[in-house]
Amino acid sequence: MLPELDRSLRRLLARAKTAAWLEACARLAAPAVFVLGGWVLLARFALGQSRTAAAWSLAAFALVPVAAWFVARRRFLTPEAAVAWLDRRSGGSGALLTHFVLDDERWAGPARDALASIERLPRIAAWRDFRTTALGALFVGAAFVLDRAIVPTPPATQVALNRIDAASADLIALQEVVELAPETAKELEARLERLRDEGDAAPLDASLEAVDRTQEELARNADEALAAAERARDALSSAGAAEDAQATVDGINAALRDLKEAGLAAKLPKSLLERLDPGSLQLPDGVKLSAQELAQLSDELAAALDARMERLAKAGLVGKAQLERFRELERFSDHVCDGECKRAGVCKGAGRANAAPGRGGVSRGRGDAELTWGDEAVGKSDEFTAKALDPATMLDPESTAIVGLAANAPTVDAQGESAGGANVEASGGQGVWRRRLAPHHRDAVQRFFSGPRRE
Amino acid sequence: MSQATALLSPTEVESARAKAQILLTGLDRTLLGQERLTRLVLVGCLARGHVLLEGLPGLGKTELVKALAALLGLSFKRLQFTPDLLPGDITGGPILEEDEHGKRKLVFHPGPVFCHVILADEINRASPKTQSALLEAMAERRVTVLGETHRLPEPFYVLATQNPIELEGTYPLPEAQLDRFLFKLEVPPVDRATLQAIITERRAGRSPEHERALSLEELRALFAAVDAIYLPPAVAAWIARLIEATHPSAATAPKLVKDFVRHGASPRAAIALAEASRAHALLAGKPNVGFDDVRAIAVSAVAHRLVLDYRARLEHVRGPDVVASVLAEVGELEDALPKGMKDAR
């Protein structure tokens, strides 16, 4: 055989062999890297393996080139096919084919000419076959870089976490206003922290139930604070209506006592605390204050109570209706200004004597008010502000799927979705019958029927 | 005939090519401006195949055949096919004769088919029965009359012509007969320069006279040289794959074949392709067949053997179109290079 034909043939066969092997490598490597990436994710996040331990599984990739060699072997170019390729590439005269088979020196010239007409043998350009593999490699890299923190939280767990956050915010607001007993405050904080740590490890029903109980406890504390504030406000009103200074002092002291018992006295403004006895938080014995000073003290105390109740209302621990009722306490106090009020210059005329009697109904309003027979009472459903609640629980968390990630809790159509998180038909009674009410949904129903306490 | 295991020497090839070139030059002198046609006619002659020429009247088909017979120095007869032509008019038949003793006996009188070169002019004008009289002669080079078989002279060629436009009163050649023609060649119209040359050089349409260019022995040597042309296995494999791909049931069949071909080419087509490729290679001065030889003659050798369905006629798809698509889609190489190899031509 012509040496140059032999050389070209060897070179072409070697390149074809390498190209076939690379092609098989690319074909096998693409699914392999995706499988390995999936395995790394599984090992790290489901089996709890470390990055190093998961990295050992990448050693399996070494099988790919070996398997590719065995796959490619069946498709290696034969010398006959390679000569045919060279012959066709040179114009297809058959000179190279004939020389390869018969090796006739007399016809070496045309074979040499045919070979010379081939300027360049084909080059290996198999790298583009590895594009999918490169994508897979990125996936493997991402599987290692990915941290558990950015693994999306299941929706059900996110609901519980949102509720725990809300309860924590309520606790902070309550502590800004009310001085809770240290053990109570500590216990509430610890409970919320424990719920947060348990995350999705604890049953969702139990977590939500515990959060609901905590919020009920906070609401009860807020209610107690509000009741104490109302009593104090009432006492302050009585003090304002008193005709002698001692009665006024007694009234203020009674209000301060109520506040102290409810834990509201400790966080009064500094200007007020300076005028009180530090230990008992009462007006000091034998203090002589003018009627104007007493009235000013009473007003400051009332303003401080207003600010606290507003803070509780802002946190949602006190309802708007309750706040309004608290603010109107002064108007409906026992102070009756008859126009010859001995507290002239102090009384703001907010009492009944100076104010128009307004309008009243059979069940409310001043006795001298003109009775009105329409619109005298606001219906319960009007007072109740509807608030969409998130799904209280997932009946079957395993069958849920992540539909998206958001920083906030998902928007829920309270009418169209059942409490259990499952869609039910809006029409017909079956949907209502089958609806399961979770604790905080039950609480909403209770709030509706238990009067104007909270919306 | 088995495959040659030794190549012809360059001298042998050159000598054979020179003789063939003399014939080719003579044909080119007769038919001006039709070099491809004359070359293919000579290829058909060297491959000992029959040729069907199709073209409009006046293009020189008959003159070409007469020139070939003259150049080869072979006996030549012209048969004008007409609807009333009978098989016996071609093959000949027994005639009652009386010998010198007064005894009467049937004596076979050979018909015009008993010669080396037959010009079957307007072959499609004869009835199918008459056309079929040529079947045995063309395929087996013998004639059987009344159970008596008579061998035809060697070499034996049928060079037929037919007119593609006058279809009334004609009988299209049956597939069996078409398959016996090595080539079906279309005689194209000539260009303006050729026309000018014809009217200048051919006064009153007279063709140049030809003298015998080759003796019968030389012709036989030429045939032997064609037989000695080497057909590489890779080329033979390509021929086989080409013929296979003309069948609509084949996995490698192109879309045109699957859509329009009812029956593909026969094994006789593969043989014809191989033999004609050998002759083509010899004319090119090569001791072997190459892919280029097969490609050069594939349409002429295969297209007329395909049986197209009615949709092909509706869509104006012709046999040459189908063969061209087969050539385009069936690669010369059975094992392609890996995809990862970039052939920078």
Tab-separated table of N, CA and C in Angstrom, chain A residues 288-390:
chain	number	residue	atom	x	y	z
A	288	LYS	N	-50.582	68.546	98.720
A	288	LYS	CA	-51.606	69.583	98.536
A	288	LYS	C	-51.531	70.044	97.095
A	289	LEU	N	-52.509	69.641	96.363
A	289	LEU	CA	-52.536	70.053	94.951
A	289	LEU	C	-53.786	70.884	94.716
A	290	SER	N	-53.638	71.854	93.894
A	290	SER	CA	-54.791	72.679	93.555
A	290	SER	C	-55.716	71.889	92.639
A	291	ALA	N	-56.926	72.385	92.572
A	291	ALA	CA	-57.905	71.705	91.696
A	291	ALA	C	-57.405	71.648	90.259
A	292	GLN	N	-56.752	72.722	89.839
A	292	GLN	CA	-56.237	72.760	88.463
A	292	GLN	C	-55.133	71.723	88.249
A	293	GLU	N	-54.243	71.619	89.286
A	293	GLU	CA	-53.153	70.637	89.183
A	293	GLU	C	-53.711	69.212	89.163
A	294	LEU	N	-54.711	68.993	90.008
A	294	LEU	CA	-55.313	67.651	90.032
A	294	LEU	C	-55.979	67.328	88.696
A	295	ALA	N	-56.669	68.353	88.169
A	295	ALA	CA	-57.327	68.130	86.863
A	295	ALA	C	-56.292	67.843	85.785
A	296	GLN	N	-55.169	68.552	85.828
A	296	GLN	CA	-54.103	68.340	84.831
A	296	GLN	C	-53.523	66.942	84.968
A	297	LEU	N	-53.322	66.541	86.260
A	297	LEU	CA	-52.792	65.186	86.496
A	297	LEU	C	-53.750	64.123	85.962
A	298	SER	N	-55.027	64.347	86.231
A	298	SER	CA	-56.041	63.412	85.743
A	298	SER	C	-56.036	63.336	84.215
A	299	ASP	N	-55.934	64.479	83.563
A	299	ASP	CA	-55.933	64.506	82.102
A	299	ASP	C	-54.707	63.784	81.523
A	300	GLU	N	-53.550	64.041	82.168
A	300	GLU	CA	-52.320	63.399	81.677
A	300	GLU	C	-52.424	61.871	81.800
A	301	LEU	N	-53.004	61.468	82.950
A	301	LEU	CA	-53.171	60.024	83.176
A	301	LEU	C	-54.122	59.431	82.121
A	302	ALA	N	-55.196	60.187	81.858
A	302	ALA	CA	-56.164	59.720	80.841
A	302	ALA	C	-55.515	59.652	79.462
A	303	ALA	N	-54.680	60.671	79.148
A	303	ALA	CA	-54.011	60.686	77.823
A	303	ALA	C	-53.049	59.506	77.695
A	304	ALA	N	-52.363	59.225	78.837
A	304	ALA	CA	-51.424	58.082	78.798
A	304	ALA	C	-52.175	56.783	78.570
A	305	LEU	N	-53.344	56.680	79.205
A	305	LEU	CA	-54.152	55.460	79.000
A	305	LEU	C	-54.627	55.369	77.546
A	306	ASP	N	-55.033	56.516	77.013
A	306	ASP	CA	-55.474	56.532	75.602
A	306	ASP	C	-54.353	56.016	74.676
A	307	ALA	N	-53.142	56.522	74.929
A	307	ALA	CA	-52.007	56.125	74.066
A	307	ALA	C	-51.759	54.621	74.154
A	308	ARG	N	-51.889	54.088	75.361
A	308	ARG	CA	-51.641	52.645	75.521
A	308	ARG	C	-52.714	51.810	74.812
A	309	MET	N	-53.941	52.264	74.988
A	309	MET	CA	-55.018	51.501	74.347
A	309	MET	C	-54.923	51.598	72.813
A	310	GLU	N	-54.476	52.751	72.354
A	310	GLU	CA	-54.276	52.897	70.896
A	310	GLU	C	-53.196	51.937	70.396
A	311	ARG	N	-52.160	51.808	71.195
A	311	ARG	CA	-51.073	50.875	70.794
A	311	ARG	C	-51.608	49.445	70.710
A	312	LEU	N	-52.420	49.080	71.749
A	312	LEU	CA	-53.001	47.727	71.737
A	312	LEU	C	-53.948	47.558	70.544
A	313	ALA	N	-54.711	48.635	70.271
A	313	ALA	CA	-55.637	48.562	69.130
A	313	ALA	C	-54.861	48.417	67.820
A	314	LYS	N	-53.718	49.125	67.730
A	314	LYS	CA	-52.905	49.051	66.518
A	314	LYS	C	-52.365	47.635	66.307
A	315	ALA	N	-52.029	46.982	67.391
A	315	ALA	CA	-51.520	45.602	67.301
A	315	ALA	C	-52.647	44.604	67.081
A	316	GLY	N	-53.886	45.066	67.181
A	316	GLY	CA	-55.016	44.165	66.957
A	316	GLY	C	-55.465	43.454	68.212
A	317	LEU	N	-54.851	43.812	69.329
A	317	LEU	CA	-55.244	43.143	70.584
A	317	LEU	C	-56.503	43.771	71.176
A	318	VAL	N	-56.764	44.970	70.773
A	318	VAL	CA	-57.989	45.651	71.207
A	318	VAL	C	-58.727	46.072	69.947
A	319	GLY	N	-60.030	45.822	69.916
A	319	GLY	CA	-60.808	46.162	68.735
A	319	GLY	C	-61.088	47.650	68.647
A	320	LYS	N	-61.404	48.089	67.438
A	320	LYS	CA	-61.667	49.517	67.239
A	320	LYS	C	-62.894	49.945	68.037
A	321	ALA	N	-63.881	49.098	68.065
A	321	ALA	CA	-65.119	49.425	68.794
A	321	ALA	C	-64.827	49.567	70.295
A	322	GLN	N	-63.975	48.685	70.782
A	322	GLN	CA	-63.615	48.759	72.200
A	322	GLN	C	-62.861	50.054	72.478
A	323	LEU	N	-61.985	50.441	71.552
A	323	LEU	CA	-61.219	51.676	71.734
A	323	LEU	C	-62.152	52.878	71.738
A	324	GLU	N	-63.131	52.863	70.820
A	324	GLU	CA	-64.100	53.966	70.771
A	324	GLU	C	-64.882	54.049	72.072
A	325	ARG	N	-65.303	52.884	72.558
A	325	ARG	CA	-66.079	52.872	73.825
A	325	ARG	C	-65.232	53.423	74.972
A	326	PHE	N	-63.920	53.042	74.939
A	326	PHE	CA	-63.026	53.525	75.979
A	326	PHE	C	-62.907	55.048	75.917
A	327	ARG	N	-62.821	55.563	74.700
A	327	ARG	CA	-62.671	57.010	74.551
A	327	ARG	C	-63.930	57.767	74.969
A	328	GLU	N	-65.049	57.122	74.866
A	328	GLU	CA	-66.308	57.810	75.197
A	328	GLU	C	-66.666	57.726	76.667
A	329	LEU	N	-65.801	56.994	77.391
A	329	LEU	CA	-66.112	56.820	78.827
A	329	LEU	C	-66.256	58.164	79.533
A	330	GLU	N	-65.408	59.111	79.142
A	330	GLU	CA	-65.440	60.406	79.810
A	330	GLU	C	-66.768	61.115	79.575
A	331	ARG	N	-67.294	60.974	78.358
A	331	ARG	CA	-68.549	61.626	78.007
A	331	ARG	C	-69.707	61.067	78.831
A	332	PHE	N	-69.562	59.756	79.108
A	332	PHE	CA	-70.655	59.133	79.852
A	332	PHE	C	-70.302	58.926	81.338
A	333	SER	N	-69.356	59.751	81.808
A	333	SER	CA	-68.975	59.623	83.225
A	333	SER	C	-70.046	60.228	84.132
A	334	ASP	N	-69.765	60.057	85.388
A	334	ASP	CA	-70.748	60.545	86.361
A	334	ASP	C	-70.739	62.060	86.533
A	335	HIS	N	-69.732	62.711	85.969
A	335	HIS	CA	-69.669	64.172	86.126
A	335	HIS	C	-70.810	64.825	85.371
A	336	VAL	N	-71.643	65.531	86.104
A	336	VAL	CA	-72.767	66.255	85.492
A	336	VAL	C	-72.506	67.739	85.665
A	337	CYS	N	-72.276	68.342	84.561
A	337	CYS	CA	-71.962	69.771	84.605
A	337	CYS	C	-73.278	70.545	84.519
A	338	ASP	N	-73.547	71.259	85.559
A	338	ASP	CA	-74.828	71.975	85.588
A	338	ASP	C	-74.680	73.434	85.208
A	339	GLY	N	-73.530	73.765	84.709
A	339	GLY	CA	-73.321	75.152	84.286
A	339	GLY	C	-72.763	75.996	85.416
A	340	GLU	N	-72.893	75.492	86.630
A	340	GLU	CA	-72.294	76.214	87.744
A	340	GLU	C	-71.214	75.340	88.368
A	341	CYS	N	-70.556	74.707	87.527
A	341	CYS	CA	-69.550	73.727	87.940
A	341	CYS	C	-68.481	74.392	88.786
A	342	LYS	N	-68.203	73.763	90.004
A	342	LYS	CA	-67.193	74.331	90.870
A	342	LYS	C	-65.799	74.161	90.290
A	343	ARG	N	-65.732	73.346	89.242
A	343	ARG	CA	-64.422	73.147	88.613
A	343	ARG	C	-64.307	74.059	87.394
A	344	ALA	N	-64.904	75.233	87.617
A	344	ALA	CA	-64.887	76.170	86.491
A	344	ALA	C	-63.453	76.400	86.041
A	345	GLY	N	-63.320	76.436	84.800
A	345	GLY	CA	-61.975	76.581	84.238
A	345	GLY	C	-61.292	75.259	84.012
A	346	VAL	N	-61.820	74.186	84.631
A	346	VAL	CA	-61.241	72.860	84.452
A	346	VAL	C	-62.144	71.994	83.588
A	347	CYS	N	-63.458	72.066	83.940
A	347	CYS	CA	-64.423	71.269	83.185
A	347	CYS	C	-64.449	71.727	81.716
A	348	LYS	N	-64.385	70.747	80.813
A	348	LYS	CA	-64.352	71.075	79.375
A	348	LYS	C	-65.751	71.127	78.780
A	349	GLY	N	-66.717	70.931	79.652
A	349	GLY	CA	-68.077	70.971	79.124
A	349	GLY	C	-68.435	69.728	78.360
A	350	ALA	N	-67.651	68.678	78.604
A	350	ALA	CA	-67.926	67.436	77.883
A	350	ALA	C	-69.020	66.636	78.559
A	351	GLY	N	-69.447	67.131	79.762
A	351	GLY	CA	-70.472	66.403	80.501
A	351	GLY	C	-71.832	66.556	79.891
A	352	ARG	N	-72.761	65.890	80.521
A	352	ARG	CA	-74.098	65.857	79.945
A	352	ARG	C	-74.765	67.233	79.966
A	353	ALA	N	-74.464	67.992	81.044
A	353	ALA	CA	-75.173	69.266	81.192
A	353	ALA	C	-74.859	70.227	80.065
A	354	ASN	N	-73.619	70.214	79.621
A	354	ASN	CA	-73.243	71.171	78.599
A	354	ASN	C	-73.413	70.631	77.182
A	355	ALA	N	-73.614	69.388	77.070
A	355	ALA	CA	-73.706	68.814	75.736
A	355	ALA	C	-75.152	68.567	75.364
A	356	ALA	N	-75.390	68.548	74.105
A	356	ALA	CA	-76.737	68.210	73.634
A	356	ALA	C	-76.994	66.760	73.993
A	357	PRO	N	-78.186	66.462	74.334
A	357	PRO	CA	-78.466	65.088	74.769
A	357	PRO	C	-78.249	64.063	73.668
A	358	GLY	N	-78.200	64.490	72.434
A	358	GLY	CA	-77.987	63.529	71.357
A	358	GLY	C	-79.245	62.743	71.064
A	359	ARG	N	-79.048	61.652	70.454
A	359	ARG	CA	-80.184	60.816	70.095
A	359	ARG	C	-80.059	59.491	70.821
A	360	GLY	N	-81.158	58.976	71.232
A	360	GLY	CA	-81.107	57.738	71.987
A	360	GLY	C	-82.167	56.777	71.547
A	361	GLY	N	-81.963	55.561	71.960
A	361	GLY	CA	-82.964	54.549	71.658
A	361	GLY	C	-83.459	53.975	72.974
A	362	VAL	N	-84.215	52.940	72.894
A	362	VAL	CA	-84.776	52.368	74.109
A	362	VAL	C	-83.701	51.667	74.919
A	363	SER	N	-82.613	51.284	74.296
A	363	SER	CA	-81.607	50.520	75.020
A	363	SER	C	-80.327	51.288	75.246
A	364	ARG	N	-80.205	52.497	74.773
A	364	ARG	CA	-78.983	53.250	75.010
A	364	ARG	C	-79.284	54.730	74.903
A	365	GLY	N	-78.303	55.512	75.301
A	365	GLY	CA	-78.456	56.949	75.210
A	365	GLY	C	-78.968	57.536	76.532
A	366	ARG	N	-78.881	58.824	76.608
A	366	ARG	CA	-79.313	59.504	77.839
A	366	ARG	C	-80.823	59.502	77.939
A	367	GLY	N	-81.232	59.567	79.198
A	367	GLY	CA	-82.674	59.512	79.426
A	367	GLY	C	-83.412	60.702	78.877
A	368	ASP	N	-82.747	61.859	78.852
A	368	ASP	CA	-83.431	63.052	78.361
A	368	ASP	C	-83.303	63.198	76.854
A	369	ALA	N	-82.655	62.260	76.244
A	369	ALA	CA	-82.524	62.363	74.794
A	369	ALA	C	-83.839	62.014	74.118
A	370	GLU	N	-84.002	62.650	73.035
A	370	GLU	CA	-85.222	62.388	72.264
A	370	GLU	C	-85.108	60.986	71.658
A	371	LEU	N	-86.171	60.244	71.804
A	371	LEU	CA	-86.134	58.875	71.294
A	371	LEU	C	-86.208	58.889	69.768
A	372	THR	N	-85.365	58.116	69.176
A	372	THR	CA	-85.443	57.953	67.714
A	372	THR	C	-85.770	56.497	67.431
A	373	TRP	N	-86.508	56.330	66.353
A	373	TRP	CA	-87.030	54.976	66.093
A	373	TRP	C	-86.407	54.311	64.867
A	374	GLY	N	-85.411	54.883	64.394
A	374	GLY	CA	-84.737	54.227	63.261
A	374	GLY	C	-83.236	54.419	63.375
A	375	ASP	N	-82.517	53.463	62.835
A	375	ASP	CA	-81.045	53.521	62.826
A	375	ASP	C	-80.454	53.670	64.217
A	376	GLU	N	-81.182	53.227	65.215
A	376	GLU	CA	-80.628	53.454	66.537
A	376	GLU	C	-79.565	52.432	66.914
A	377	ALA	N	-79.585	51.321	66.277
A	377	ALA	CA	-78.606	50.286	66.641
A	377	ALA	C	-77.885	49.776	65.388
A	378	VAL	N	-76.659	49.501	65.565
A	378	VAL	CA	-75.858	48.957	64.441
A	378	VAL	C	-75.873	47.440	64.543
A	379	GLY	N	-76.152	46.819	63.425
A	379	GLY	CA	-76.221	45.364	63.424
A	379	GLY	C	-74.859	44.734	63.694
A	380	LYS	N	-74.931	43.552	64.226
A	380	LYS	CA	-73.684	42.869	64.565
A	380	LYS	C	-72.819	42.617	63.337
A	381	SER	N	-73.498	42.263	62.254
A	381	SER	CA	-72.718	41.963	61.046
A	381	SER	C	-72.067	43.218	60.495
A	382	ASP	N	-72.681	44.413	60.791
A	382	ASP	CA	-72.056	45.646	60.327
A	382	ASP	C	-70.832	45.981	61.162
A	383	GLU	N	-70.927	45.638	62.438
A	383	GLU	CA	-69.787	45.933	63.303
A	383	GLU	C	-68.602	45.016	62.996
A	384	PHE	N	-68.940	43.839	62.529
A	384	PHE	CA	-67.892	42.836	62.302
A	384	PHE	C	-67.209	43.095	60.964
A	385	THR	N	-65.935	43.338	61.018
A	385	THR	CA	-65.183	43.550	59.780
A	385	THR	C	-64.658	42.206	59.289
A	386	ALA	N	-65.054	41.862	58.085
A	386	ALA	CA	-64.628	40.566	57.545
A	386	ALA	C	-63.126	40.576	57.299
A	387	LYS	N	-62.513	39.510	57.626
A	387	LYS	CA	-61.057	39.418	57.432
A	387	LYS	C	-60.761	38.035	56.865
A	388	ALA	N	-60.114	38.011	55.712
A	388	ALA	CA	-59.818	36.713	55.085
A	388	ALA	C	-58.775	35.973	55.907
A	389	LEU	N	-59.086	34.772	56.242
A	389	LEU	CA	-58.156	33.958	57.023
A	389	LEU	C	-57.420	33.001	56.098
A	390	ASP	N	-56.191	32.722	56.456
A	390	ASP	CA	-55.447	31.739	55.672
A	390	ASP	C	-55.962	30.344	56.001
